[in-house]
Short mmCIF file of C-alpha atoms and ligand atoms in Angstrom, two decimals:
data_model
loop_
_atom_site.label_atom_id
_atom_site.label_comp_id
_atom_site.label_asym_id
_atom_site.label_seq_id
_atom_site.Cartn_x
_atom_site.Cartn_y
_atom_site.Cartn_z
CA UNK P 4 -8.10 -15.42 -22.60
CA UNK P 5 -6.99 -14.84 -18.75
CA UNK P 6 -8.85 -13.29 -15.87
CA UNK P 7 -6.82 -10.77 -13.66
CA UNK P 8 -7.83 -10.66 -10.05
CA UNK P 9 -7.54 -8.19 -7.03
CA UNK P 10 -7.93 -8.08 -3.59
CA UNK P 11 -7.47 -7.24 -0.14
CA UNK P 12 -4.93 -9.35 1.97
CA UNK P 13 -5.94 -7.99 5.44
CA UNK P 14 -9.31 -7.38 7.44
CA UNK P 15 -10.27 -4.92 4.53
CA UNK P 16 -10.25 -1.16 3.78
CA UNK P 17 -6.90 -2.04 2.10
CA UNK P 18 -7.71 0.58 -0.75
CA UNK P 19 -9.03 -1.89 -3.18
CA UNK P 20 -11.59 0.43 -5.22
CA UNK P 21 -8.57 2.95 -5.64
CA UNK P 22 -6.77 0.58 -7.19
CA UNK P 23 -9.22 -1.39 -9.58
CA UNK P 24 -10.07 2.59 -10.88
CA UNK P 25 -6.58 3.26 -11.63
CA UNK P 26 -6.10 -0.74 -13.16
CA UNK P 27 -9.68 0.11 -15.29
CA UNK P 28 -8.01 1.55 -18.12
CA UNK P 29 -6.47 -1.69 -18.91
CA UNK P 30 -9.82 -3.57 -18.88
CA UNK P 31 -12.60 -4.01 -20.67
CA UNK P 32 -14.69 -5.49 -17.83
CA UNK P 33 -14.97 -4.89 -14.49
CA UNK P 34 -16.58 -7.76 -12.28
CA UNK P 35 -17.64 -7.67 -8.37
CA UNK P 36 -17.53 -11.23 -7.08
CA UNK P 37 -18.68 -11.17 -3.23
CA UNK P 38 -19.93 -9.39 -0.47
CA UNK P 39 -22.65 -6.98 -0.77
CA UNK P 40 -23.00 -2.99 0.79
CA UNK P 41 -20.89 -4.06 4.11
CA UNK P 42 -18.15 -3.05 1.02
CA UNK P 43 -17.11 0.50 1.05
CA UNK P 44 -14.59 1.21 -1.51
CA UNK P 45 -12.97 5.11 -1.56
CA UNK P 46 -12.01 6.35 -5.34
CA UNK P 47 -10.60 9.97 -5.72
CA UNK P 48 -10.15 12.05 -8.30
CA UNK P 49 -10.38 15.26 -9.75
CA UNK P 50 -10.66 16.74 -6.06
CA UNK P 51 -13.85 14.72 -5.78
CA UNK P 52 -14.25 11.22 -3.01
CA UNK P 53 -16.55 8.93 -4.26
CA UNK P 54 -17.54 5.42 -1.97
CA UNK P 55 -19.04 2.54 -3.88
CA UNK P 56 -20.84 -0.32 -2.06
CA UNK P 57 -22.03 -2.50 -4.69
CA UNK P 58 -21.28 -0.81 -7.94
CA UNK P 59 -18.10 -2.01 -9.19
CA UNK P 60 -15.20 0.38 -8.97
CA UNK P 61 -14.57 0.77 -12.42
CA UNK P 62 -18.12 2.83 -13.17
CA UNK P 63 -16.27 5.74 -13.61
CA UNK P 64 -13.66 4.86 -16.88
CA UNK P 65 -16.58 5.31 -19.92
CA UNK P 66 -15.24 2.47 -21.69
CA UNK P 67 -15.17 -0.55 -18.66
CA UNK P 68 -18.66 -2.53 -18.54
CA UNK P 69 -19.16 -2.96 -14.82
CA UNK P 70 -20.74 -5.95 -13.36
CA UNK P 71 -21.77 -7.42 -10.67
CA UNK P 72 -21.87 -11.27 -10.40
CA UNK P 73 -23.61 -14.18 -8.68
CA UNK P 74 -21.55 -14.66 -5.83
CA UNK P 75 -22.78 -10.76 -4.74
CA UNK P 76 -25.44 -10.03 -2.30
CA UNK P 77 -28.01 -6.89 -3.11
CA UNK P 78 -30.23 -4.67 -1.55
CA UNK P 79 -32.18 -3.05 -3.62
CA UNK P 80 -32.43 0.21 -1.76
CA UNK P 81 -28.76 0.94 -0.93
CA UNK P 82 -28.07 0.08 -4.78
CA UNK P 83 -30.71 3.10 -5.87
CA UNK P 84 -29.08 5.14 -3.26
CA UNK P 85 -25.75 4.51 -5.30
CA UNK P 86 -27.51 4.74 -8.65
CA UNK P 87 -28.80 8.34 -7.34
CA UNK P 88 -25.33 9.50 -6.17
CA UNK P 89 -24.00 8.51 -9.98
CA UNK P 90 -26.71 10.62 -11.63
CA UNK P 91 -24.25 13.54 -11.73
CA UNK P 92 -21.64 11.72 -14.07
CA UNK P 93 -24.23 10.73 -17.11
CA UNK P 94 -23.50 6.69 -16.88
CA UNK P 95 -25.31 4.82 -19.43
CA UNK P 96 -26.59 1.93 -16.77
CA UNK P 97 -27.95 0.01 -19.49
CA UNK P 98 -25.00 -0.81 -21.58
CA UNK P 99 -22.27 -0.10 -18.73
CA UNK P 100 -23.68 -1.78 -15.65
CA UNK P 101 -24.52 -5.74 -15.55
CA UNK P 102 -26.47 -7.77 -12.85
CA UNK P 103 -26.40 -11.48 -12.41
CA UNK P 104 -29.40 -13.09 -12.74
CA UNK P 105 -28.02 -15.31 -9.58
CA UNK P 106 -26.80 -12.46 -7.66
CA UNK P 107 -29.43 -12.75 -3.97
CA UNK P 108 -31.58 -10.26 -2.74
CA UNK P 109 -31.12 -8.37 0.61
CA UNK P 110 -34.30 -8.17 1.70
CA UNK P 111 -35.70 -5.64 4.45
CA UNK P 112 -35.64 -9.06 7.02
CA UNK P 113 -32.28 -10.10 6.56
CA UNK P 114 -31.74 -6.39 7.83
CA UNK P 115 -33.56 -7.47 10.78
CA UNK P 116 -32.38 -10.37 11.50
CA UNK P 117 -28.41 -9.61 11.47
CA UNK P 118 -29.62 -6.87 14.15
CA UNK P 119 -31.69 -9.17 16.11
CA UNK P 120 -28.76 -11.76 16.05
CA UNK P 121 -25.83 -9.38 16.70
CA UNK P 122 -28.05 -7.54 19.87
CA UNK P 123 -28.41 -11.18 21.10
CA UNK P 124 -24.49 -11.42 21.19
CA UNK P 125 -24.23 -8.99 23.29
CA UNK P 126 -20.52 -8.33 24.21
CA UNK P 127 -19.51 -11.30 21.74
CA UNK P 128 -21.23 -9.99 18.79
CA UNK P 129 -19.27 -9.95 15.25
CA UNK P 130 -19.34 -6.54 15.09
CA UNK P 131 -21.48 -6.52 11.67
CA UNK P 132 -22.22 -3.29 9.76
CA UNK P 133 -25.89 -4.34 10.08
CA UNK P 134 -26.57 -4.93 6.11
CA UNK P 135 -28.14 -8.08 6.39
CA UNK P 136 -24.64 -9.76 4.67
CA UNK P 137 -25.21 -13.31 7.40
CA UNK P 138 -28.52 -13.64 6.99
CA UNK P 139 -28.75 -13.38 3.10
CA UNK P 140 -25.90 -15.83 2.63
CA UNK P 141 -27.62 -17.95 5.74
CA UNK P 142 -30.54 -17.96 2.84
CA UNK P 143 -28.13 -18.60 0.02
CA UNK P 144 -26.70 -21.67 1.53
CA UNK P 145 -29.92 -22.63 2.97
CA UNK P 146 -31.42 -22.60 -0.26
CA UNK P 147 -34.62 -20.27 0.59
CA UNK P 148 -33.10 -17.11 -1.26
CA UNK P 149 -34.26 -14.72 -3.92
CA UNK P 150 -32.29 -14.02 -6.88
CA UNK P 151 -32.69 -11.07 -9.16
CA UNK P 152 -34.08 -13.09 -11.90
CA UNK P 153 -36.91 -13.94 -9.66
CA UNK P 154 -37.95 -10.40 -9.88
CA UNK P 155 -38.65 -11.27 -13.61
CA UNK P 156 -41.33 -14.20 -12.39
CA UNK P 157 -44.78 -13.23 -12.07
CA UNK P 158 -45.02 -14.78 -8.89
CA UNK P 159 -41.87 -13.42 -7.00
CA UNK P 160 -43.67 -11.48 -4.73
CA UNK P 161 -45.56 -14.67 -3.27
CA UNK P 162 -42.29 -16.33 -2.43
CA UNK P 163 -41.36 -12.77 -0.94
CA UNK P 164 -43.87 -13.07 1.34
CA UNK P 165 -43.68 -16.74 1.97
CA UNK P 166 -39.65 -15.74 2.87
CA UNK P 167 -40.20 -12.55 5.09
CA UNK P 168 -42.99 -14.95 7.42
CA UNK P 169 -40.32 -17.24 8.13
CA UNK P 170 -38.03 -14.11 8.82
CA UNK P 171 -40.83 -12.44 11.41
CA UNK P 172 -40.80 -16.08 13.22
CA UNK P 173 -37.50 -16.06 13.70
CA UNK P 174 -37.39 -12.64 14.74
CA UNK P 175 -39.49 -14.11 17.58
CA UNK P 176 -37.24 -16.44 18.38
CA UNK P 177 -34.52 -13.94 19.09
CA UNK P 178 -36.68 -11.57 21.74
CA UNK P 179 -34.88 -8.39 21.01
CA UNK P 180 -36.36 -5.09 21.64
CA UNK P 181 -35.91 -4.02 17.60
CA UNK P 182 -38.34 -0.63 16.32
CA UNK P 183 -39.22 -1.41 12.97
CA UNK P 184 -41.99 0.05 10.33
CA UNK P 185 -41.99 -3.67 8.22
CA UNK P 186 -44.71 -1.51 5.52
CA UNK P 187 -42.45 1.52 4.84
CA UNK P 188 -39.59 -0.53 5.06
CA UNK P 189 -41.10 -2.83 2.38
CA UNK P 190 -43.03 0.11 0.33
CA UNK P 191 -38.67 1.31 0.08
CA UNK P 192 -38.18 -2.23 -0.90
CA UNK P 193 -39.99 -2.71 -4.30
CA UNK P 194 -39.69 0.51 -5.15
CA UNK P 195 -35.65 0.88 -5.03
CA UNK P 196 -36.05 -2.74 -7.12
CA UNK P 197 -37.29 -0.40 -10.01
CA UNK P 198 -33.87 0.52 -10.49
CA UNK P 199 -32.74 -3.11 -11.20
CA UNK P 200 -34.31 -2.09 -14.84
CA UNK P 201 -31.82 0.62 -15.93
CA UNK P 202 -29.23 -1.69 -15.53
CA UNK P 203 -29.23 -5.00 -18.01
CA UNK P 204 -29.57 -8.01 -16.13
CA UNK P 205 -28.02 -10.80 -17.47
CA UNK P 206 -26.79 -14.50 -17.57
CA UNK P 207 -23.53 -13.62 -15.83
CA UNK P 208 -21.68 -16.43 -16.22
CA UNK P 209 -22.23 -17.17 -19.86
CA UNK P 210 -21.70 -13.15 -20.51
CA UNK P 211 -17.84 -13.21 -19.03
CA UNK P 212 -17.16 -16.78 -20.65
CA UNK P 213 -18.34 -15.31 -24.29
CA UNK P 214 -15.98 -12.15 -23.01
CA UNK P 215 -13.20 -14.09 -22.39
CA UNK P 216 -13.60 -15.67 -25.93
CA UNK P 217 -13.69 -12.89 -27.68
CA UNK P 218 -10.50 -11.91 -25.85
CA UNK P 219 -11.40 -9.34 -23.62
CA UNK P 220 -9.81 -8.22 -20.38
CA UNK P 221 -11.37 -9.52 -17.04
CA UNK P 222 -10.62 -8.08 -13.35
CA UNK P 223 -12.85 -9.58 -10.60
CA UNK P 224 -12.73 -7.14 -7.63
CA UNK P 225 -12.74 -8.74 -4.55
CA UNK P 226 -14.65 -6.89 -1.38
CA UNK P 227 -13.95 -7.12 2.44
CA UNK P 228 -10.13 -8.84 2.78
CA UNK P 229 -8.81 -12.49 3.10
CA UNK P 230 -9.09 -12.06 6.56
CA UNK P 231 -12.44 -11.90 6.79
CA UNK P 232 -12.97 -14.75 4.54
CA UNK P 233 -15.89 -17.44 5.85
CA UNK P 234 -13.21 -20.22 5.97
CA UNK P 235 -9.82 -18.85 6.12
CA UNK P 236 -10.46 -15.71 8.21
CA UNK P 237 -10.63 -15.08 12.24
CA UNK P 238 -13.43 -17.15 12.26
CA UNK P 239 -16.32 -16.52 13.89
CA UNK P 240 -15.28 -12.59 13.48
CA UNK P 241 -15.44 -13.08 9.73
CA UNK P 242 -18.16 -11.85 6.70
CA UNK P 243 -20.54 -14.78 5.27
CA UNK P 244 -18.58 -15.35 1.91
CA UNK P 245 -15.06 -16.29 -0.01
CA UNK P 246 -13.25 -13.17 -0.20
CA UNK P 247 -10.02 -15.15 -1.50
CA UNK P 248 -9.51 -16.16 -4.67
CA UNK P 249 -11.66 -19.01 -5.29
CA UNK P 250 -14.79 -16.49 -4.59
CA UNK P 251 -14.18 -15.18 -7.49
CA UNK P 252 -14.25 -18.64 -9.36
CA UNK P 253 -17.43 -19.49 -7.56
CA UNK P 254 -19.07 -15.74 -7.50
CA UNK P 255 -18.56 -15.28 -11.24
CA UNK P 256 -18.25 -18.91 -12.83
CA UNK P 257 -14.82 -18.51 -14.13
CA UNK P 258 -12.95 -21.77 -14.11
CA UNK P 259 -10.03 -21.68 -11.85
CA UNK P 260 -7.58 -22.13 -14.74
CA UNK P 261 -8.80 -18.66 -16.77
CA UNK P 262 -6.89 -16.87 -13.54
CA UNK P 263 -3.81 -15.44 -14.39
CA UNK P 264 -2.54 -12.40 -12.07
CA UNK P 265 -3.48 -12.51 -8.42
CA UNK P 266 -3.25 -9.21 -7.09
CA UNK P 267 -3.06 -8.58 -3.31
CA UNK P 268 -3.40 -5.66 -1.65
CA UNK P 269 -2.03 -4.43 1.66
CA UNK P 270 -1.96 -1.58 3.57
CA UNK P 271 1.72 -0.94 5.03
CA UNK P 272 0.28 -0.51 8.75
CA UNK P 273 -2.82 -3.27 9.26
CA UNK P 274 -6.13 -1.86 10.18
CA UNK P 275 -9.46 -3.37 11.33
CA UNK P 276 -13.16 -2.27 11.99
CA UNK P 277 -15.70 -4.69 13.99
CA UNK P 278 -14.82 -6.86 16.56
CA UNK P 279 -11.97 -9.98 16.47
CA UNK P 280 -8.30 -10.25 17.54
CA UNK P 281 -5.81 -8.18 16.04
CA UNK P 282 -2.34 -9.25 17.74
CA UNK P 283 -0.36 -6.44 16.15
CA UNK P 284 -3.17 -3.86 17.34
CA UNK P 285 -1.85 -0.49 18.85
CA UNK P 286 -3.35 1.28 21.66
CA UNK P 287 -0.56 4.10 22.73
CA UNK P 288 -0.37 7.39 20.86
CA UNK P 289 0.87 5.50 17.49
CA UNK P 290 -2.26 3.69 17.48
CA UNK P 291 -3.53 7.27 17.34
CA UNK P 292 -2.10 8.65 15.09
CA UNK P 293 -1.66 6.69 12.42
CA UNK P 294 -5.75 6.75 13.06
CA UNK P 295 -6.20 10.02 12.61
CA UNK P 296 -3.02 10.71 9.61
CA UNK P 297 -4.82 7.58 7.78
CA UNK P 298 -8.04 9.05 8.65
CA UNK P 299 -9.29 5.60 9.38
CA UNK P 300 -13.47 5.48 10.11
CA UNK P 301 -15.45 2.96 8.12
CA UNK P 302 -16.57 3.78 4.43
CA UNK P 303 -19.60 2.18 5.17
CA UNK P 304 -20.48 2.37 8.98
CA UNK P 305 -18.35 5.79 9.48
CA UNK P 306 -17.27 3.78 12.65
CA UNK P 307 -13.48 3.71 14.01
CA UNK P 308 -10.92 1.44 12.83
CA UNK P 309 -8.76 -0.56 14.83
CA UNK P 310 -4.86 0.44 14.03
CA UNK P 311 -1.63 -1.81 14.63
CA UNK P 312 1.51 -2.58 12.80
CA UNK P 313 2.38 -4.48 9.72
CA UNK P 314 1.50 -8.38 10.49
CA UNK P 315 3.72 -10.67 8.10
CA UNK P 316 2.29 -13.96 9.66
CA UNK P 317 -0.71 -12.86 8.28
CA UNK P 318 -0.21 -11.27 5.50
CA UNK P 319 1.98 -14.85 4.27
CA UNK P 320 -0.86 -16.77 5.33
CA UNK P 321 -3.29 -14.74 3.14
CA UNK P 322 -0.89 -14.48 -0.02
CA UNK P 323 -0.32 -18.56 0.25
CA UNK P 324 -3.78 -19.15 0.19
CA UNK P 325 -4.72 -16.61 -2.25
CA UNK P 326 -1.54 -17.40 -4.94
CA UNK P 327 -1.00 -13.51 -4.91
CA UNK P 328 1.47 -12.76 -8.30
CA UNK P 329 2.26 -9.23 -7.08
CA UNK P 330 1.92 -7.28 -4.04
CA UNK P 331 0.43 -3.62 -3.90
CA UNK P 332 1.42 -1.49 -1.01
CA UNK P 333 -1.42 1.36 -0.06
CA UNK P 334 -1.01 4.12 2.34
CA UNK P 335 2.78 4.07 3.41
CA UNK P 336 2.80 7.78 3.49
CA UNK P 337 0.48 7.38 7.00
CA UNK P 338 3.70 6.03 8.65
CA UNK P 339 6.26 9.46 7.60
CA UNK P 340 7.24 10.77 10.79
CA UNK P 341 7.38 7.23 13.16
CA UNK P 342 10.86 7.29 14.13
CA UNK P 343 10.79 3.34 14.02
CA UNK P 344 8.32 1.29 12.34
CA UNK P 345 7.71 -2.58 14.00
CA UNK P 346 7.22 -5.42 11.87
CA UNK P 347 5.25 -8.39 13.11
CA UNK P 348 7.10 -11.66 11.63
CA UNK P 349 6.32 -14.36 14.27
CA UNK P 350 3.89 -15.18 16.90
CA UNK P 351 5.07 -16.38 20.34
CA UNK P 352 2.42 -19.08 21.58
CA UNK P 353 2.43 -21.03 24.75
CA UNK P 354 3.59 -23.57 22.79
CA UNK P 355 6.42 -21.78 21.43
CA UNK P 356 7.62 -19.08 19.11
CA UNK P 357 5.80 -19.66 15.53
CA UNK P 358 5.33 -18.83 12.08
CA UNK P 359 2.48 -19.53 10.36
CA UNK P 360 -0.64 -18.64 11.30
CA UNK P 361 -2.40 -20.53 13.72
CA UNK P 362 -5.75 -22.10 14.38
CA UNK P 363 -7.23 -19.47 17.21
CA UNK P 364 -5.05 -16.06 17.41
CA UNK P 365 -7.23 -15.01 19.57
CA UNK P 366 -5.56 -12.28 21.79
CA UNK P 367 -4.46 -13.55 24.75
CA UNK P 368 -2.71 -16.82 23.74
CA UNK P 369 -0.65 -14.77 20.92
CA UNK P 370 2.24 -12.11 21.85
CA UNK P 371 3.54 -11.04 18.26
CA UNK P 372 7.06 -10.20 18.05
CA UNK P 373 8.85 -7.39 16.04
CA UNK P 374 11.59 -6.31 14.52
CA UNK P 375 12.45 -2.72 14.02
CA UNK P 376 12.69 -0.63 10.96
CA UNK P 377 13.99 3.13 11.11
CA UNK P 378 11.18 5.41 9.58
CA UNK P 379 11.40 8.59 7.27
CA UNK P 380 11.01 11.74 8.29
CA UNK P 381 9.57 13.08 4.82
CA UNK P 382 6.42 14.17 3.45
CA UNK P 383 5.95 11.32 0.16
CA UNK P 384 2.14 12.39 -1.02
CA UNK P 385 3.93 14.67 -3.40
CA UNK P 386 6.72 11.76 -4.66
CA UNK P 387 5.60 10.27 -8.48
CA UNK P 388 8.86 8.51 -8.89
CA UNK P 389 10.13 5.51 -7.22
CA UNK P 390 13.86 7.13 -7.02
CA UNK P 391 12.44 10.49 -5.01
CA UNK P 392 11.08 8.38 -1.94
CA UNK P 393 13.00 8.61 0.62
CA UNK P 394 16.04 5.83 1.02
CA UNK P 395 14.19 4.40 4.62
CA UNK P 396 10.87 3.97 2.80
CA UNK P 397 12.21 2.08 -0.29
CA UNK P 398 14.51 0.07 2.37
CA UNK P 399 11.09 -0.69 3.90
CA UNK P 400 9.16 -1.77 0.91
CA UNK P 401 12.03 -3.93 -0.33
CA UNK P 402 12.45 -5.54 3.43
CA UNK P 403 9.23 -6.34 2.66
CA UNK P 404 9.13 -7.99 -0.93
CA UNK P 405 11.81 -10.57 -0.06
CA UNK P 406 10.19 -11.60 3.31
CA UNK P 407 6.83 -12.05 1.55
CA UNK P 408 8.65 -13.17 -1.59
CA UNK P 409 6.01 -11.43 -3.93
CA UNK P 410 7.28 -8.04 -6.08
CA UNK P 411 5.57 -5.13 -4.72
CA UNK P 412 4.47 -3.33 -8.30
CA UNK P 413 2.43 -0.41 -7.06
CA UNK P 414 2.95 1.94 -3.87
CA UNK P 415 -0.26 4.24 -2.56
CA UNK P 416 0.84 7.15 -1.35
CA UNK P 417 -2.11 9.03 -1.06
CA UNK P 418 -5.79 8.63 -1.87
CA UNK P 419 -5.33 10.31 -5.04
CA UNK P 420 -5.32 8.70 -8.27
CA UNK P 421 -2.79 10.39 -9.32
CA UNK P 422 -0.81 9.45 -6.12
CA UNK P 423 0.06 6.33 -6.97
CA UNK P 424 3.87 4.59 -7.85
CA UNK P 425 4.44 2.16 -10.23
CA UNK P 426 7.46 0.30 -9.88
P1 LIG T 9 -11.36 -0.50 0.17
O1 LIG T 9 -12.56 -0.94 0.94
O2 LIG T 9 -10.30 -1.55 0.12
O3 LIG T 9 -11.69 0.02 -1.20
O4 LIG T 9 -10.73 0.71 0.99
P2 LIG T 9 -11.54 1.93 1.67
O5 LIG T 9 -11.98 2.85 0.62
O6 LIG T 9 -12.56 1.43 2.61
O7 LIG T 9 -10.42 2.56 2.59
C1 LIG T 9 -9.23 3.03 2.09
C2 LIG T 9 -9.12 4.51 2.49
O8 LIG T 9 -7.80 4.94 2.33
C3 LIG T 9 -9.96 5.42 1.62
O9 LIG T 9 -10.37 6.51 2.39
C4 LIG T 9 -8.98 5.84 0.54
O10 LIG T 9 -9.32 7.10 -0.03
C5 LIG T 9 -7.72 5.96 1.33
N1 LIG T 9 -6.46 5.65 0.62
C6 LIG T 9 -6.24 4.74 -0.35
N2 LIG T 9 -4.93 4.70 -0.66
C7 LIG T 9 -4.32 5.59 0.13
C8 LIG T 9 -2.95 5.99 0.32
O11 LIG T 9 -2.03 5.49 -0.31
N3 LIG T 9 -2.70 6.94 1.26
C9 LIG T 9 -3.69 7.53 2.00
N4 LIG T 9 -3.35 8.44 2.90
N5 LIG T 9 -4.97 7.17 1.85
C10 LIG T 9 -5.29 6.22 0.94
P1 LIG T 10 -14.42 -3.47 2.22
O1 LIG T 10 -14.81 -4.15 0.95
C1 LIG T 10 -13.76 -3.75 6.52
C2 LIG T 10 -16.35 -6.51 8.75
C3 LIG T 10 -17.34 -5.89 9.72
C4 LIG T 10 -17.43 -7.01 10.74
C5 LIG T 10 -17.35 -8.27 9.88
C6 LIG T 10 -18.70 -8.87 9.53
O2 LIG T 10 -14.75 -2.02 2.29
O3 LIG T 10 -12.98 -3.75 2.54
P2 LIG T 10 -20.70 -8.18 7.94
O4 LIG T 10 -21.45 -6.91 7.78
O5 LIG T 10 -20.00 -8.61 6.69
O6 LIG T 10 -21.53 -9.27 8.52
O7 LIG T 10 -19.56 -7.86 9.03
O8 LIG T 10 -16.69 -7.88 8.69
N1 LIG T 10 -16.45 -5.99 7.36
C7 LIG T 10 -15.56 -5.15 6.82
N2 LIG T 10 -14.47 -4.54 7.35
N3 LIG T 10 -14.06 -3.57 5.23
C8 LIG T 10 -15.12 -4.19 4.66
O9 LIG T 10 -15.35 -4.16 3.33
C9 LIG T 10 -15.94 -5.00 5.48
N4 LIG T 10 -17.08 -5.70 5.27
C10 LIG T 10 -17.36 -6.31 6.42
O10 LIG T 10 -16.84 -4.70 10.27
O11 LIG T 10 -16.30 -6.99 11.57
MG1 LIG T 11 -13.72 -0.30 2.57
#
């Protein structure tokens, strides 16, 4: 009776819905515990690339029941859009994919709004993708928001419209210049929430606590990465929920003793999309390519991502407060080629050289410092075996596991599947 759990140690994009498709097999349920359609997770096989945003990433395995729990936050029409896009593949929704009663409600507002509050920011804004993610939680916390199992009330749509009033007024408040049809945008609205009915919407918490009874296998995947976590992250350049480890306690009501493996997952270069410091962030012809070899633009927003080089203050910081069991290293073959490879392992502060990571690292006040690691020259998307990579890369994942002091069991090297290491 344990619950494994997986996610991303950086500002996200670490490759987590690769992963939890390749760690399916092993499950019997598959369980989303945060974040809503700011999430884009990449899965490839059989030549084809498929992005999730709120679906689970284990839709795909035809024995895994996928849901998606409380602590998630929905909009109806992005989750039809994904529903459409699965239509190919024949998934019975009804017995395969599971929606928390308690799971919120984007609504076409909360859209609004995080535009209207992010255009007020002007040069300081968050960088958002513009899903309505801080406004829904803003709701959440608030206690004004709409669950799916309001949609089952007879008078949900009153308290709908009671909800999007308060949204225009504040709309108002902000003074933005914002084109919006509020009647298609709503007619979209109640339609996509149609789709809500192929799925089965359940009592979430009560369904994975009778699972875990009955002895079968949890993973909670985690979205976004513990750096953008509402607490622990580069606040205020963070999402609206828990993306460590006790979000998935809270987003799925699984007592914090039930979790057994942590798994954290890292890409072996650090990347970044939105705004926020980034101390190990690249802007020379490195920067570049790794860029354009890791072909990093936003699963969700298509925008750019920021590149830099491994960050261990960080990444110790996020596996301390996440009690990560085992590491899982994503994308090294991006850096074949880099004659030397830096490693971040200290920050030097006006106050000093340091380790751990600090309060504000915002930019200017933080100068990371690196030591140097000699690079491979060799192509490794090919490599199944850990005792084909090259000696420089295995040198560099085991430099690695003994300064973060966490076994790396899995090495990405490729978005493949099938490209994938296990040590
Ligand atoms: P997630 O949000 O954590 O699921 O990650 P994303 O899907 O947003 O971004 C990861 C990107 O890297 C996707 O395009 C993946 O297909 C790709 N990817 C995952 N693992 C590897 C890898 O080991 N090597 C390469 N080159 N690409 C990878
Ligand atoms: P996955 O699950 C990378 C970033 C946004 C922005 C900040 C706040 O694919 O790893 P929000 O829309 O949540 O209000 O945006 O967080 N962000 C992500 N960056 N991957 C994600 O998810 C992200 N979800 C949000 O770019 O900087
Ligand atoms: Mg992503």
């Amino acid at each position: 009776m344990s619950v494994d759990l997986l996610l991303g140690l950086q500002w996200g994009d670490e490759g987590k819905g690769k992963i939890v498709d390749l760690l399916t097999e092993s499950y019997d349920i598959i369980a989303r515990f945060q974040g809503g359609p700011n999430a884009g997770h990449t899965l490839e096989f059989d030549g084809i690339k498929h992005v999730l945003h709120t679906i689970p990433s284990g839709i795909f395995h035809p024995s895994a029941i996928n849901l998606i729990g409380n602590g998630v936050v929905i909009d109806p029409v992005i989750f039809k859009k994904e529903l459409e896009k699965l239509s190919p593949y024949n998934i019975d929704f009804s017995t395969k994919l599971f929606l928390s009663k308690k799971a919120h409600l984007i609504l076409p507002t909360h859209r609004l709004l995080d535009a209207a509050s992010e255009a007020s920011k002007g040069k300081g804004k968050i960088g958002s993708t513009l899903k309505g993610i801080g406004p829904t939680y803003m709701d959440k916390t608030g206690r004004n928001g709409m669950r799916v199992g309001d949609i089952l009330t007879k008078r949900w749509k009153d308290s709908y419209k009671a909800l999007t009033q308060k949204h225009l007024k504040m709309l108002d408040f902000y003074n933005v210049d914002l084109e919006y049809d509020l009647g298609e945008l709503e007619t979209q609205f109640f339609e996509s929430i149609e789709s809500f009915k192929k799925c089965k919407i359940v009592d979430s918490e009560n369904f994975l606590n009778k699972a875990q009874e009955a002895g079968k296998k949890i993973l909670a995947e985690g979205a976004q990465g513990s750096l953008l976590d509402v607490d622990f992250g580069t606040y205020p350049f963070v999402t609206s929920s828990t993306t460590t480890a006790a979000g998935a306690c809270t987003g799925l009501g699984i007592a914090p003793n039930r979790i057994k493996e942590v798994f954290g997952i890292f890409k072996a270069y650090t990347t970044r999309v939105g705004s926020g410091p980034f101390p190990t962030e690249l802007f020379d012809d490195v920067g570049k390519r790794i860029a354009k070899i890791g072909n990093e633009f936003g699963a969700t927003t298509g925008r750019a991502r920021r590149c830099g080089w491994i960050d261990l203050v960080a990444l110790k910081y996020a596996i301390q407060v996440n009690g990560v069991t085992q590491l899982m290293m994503m994308k090294g073959d991006v850096l074949s080629g880099i004659d030397t490879i830096k490693v971040c392992n200290q920050y030097k502060t006006e106050h000093g050289v340091i380790h751990h990571f600090p309060f504000d690292i915002n930019n200017e006040s933080i100068s990371p410092q690196y030591i140097e690691i000699p690079g491979w020259k060799e192509d490794i998307t090919q490599v199944n075996l850990v005792e084909k990579l090259p000696k420089n890369f295995i040198d560099y994942i085991k430099f690695l596991e003994r300064e973060l002091d966490t076994p790396i069991k899995i090495v990405s090297v490729g978005p493949d599947r099938k490209q994938t290491i296990l040590r």
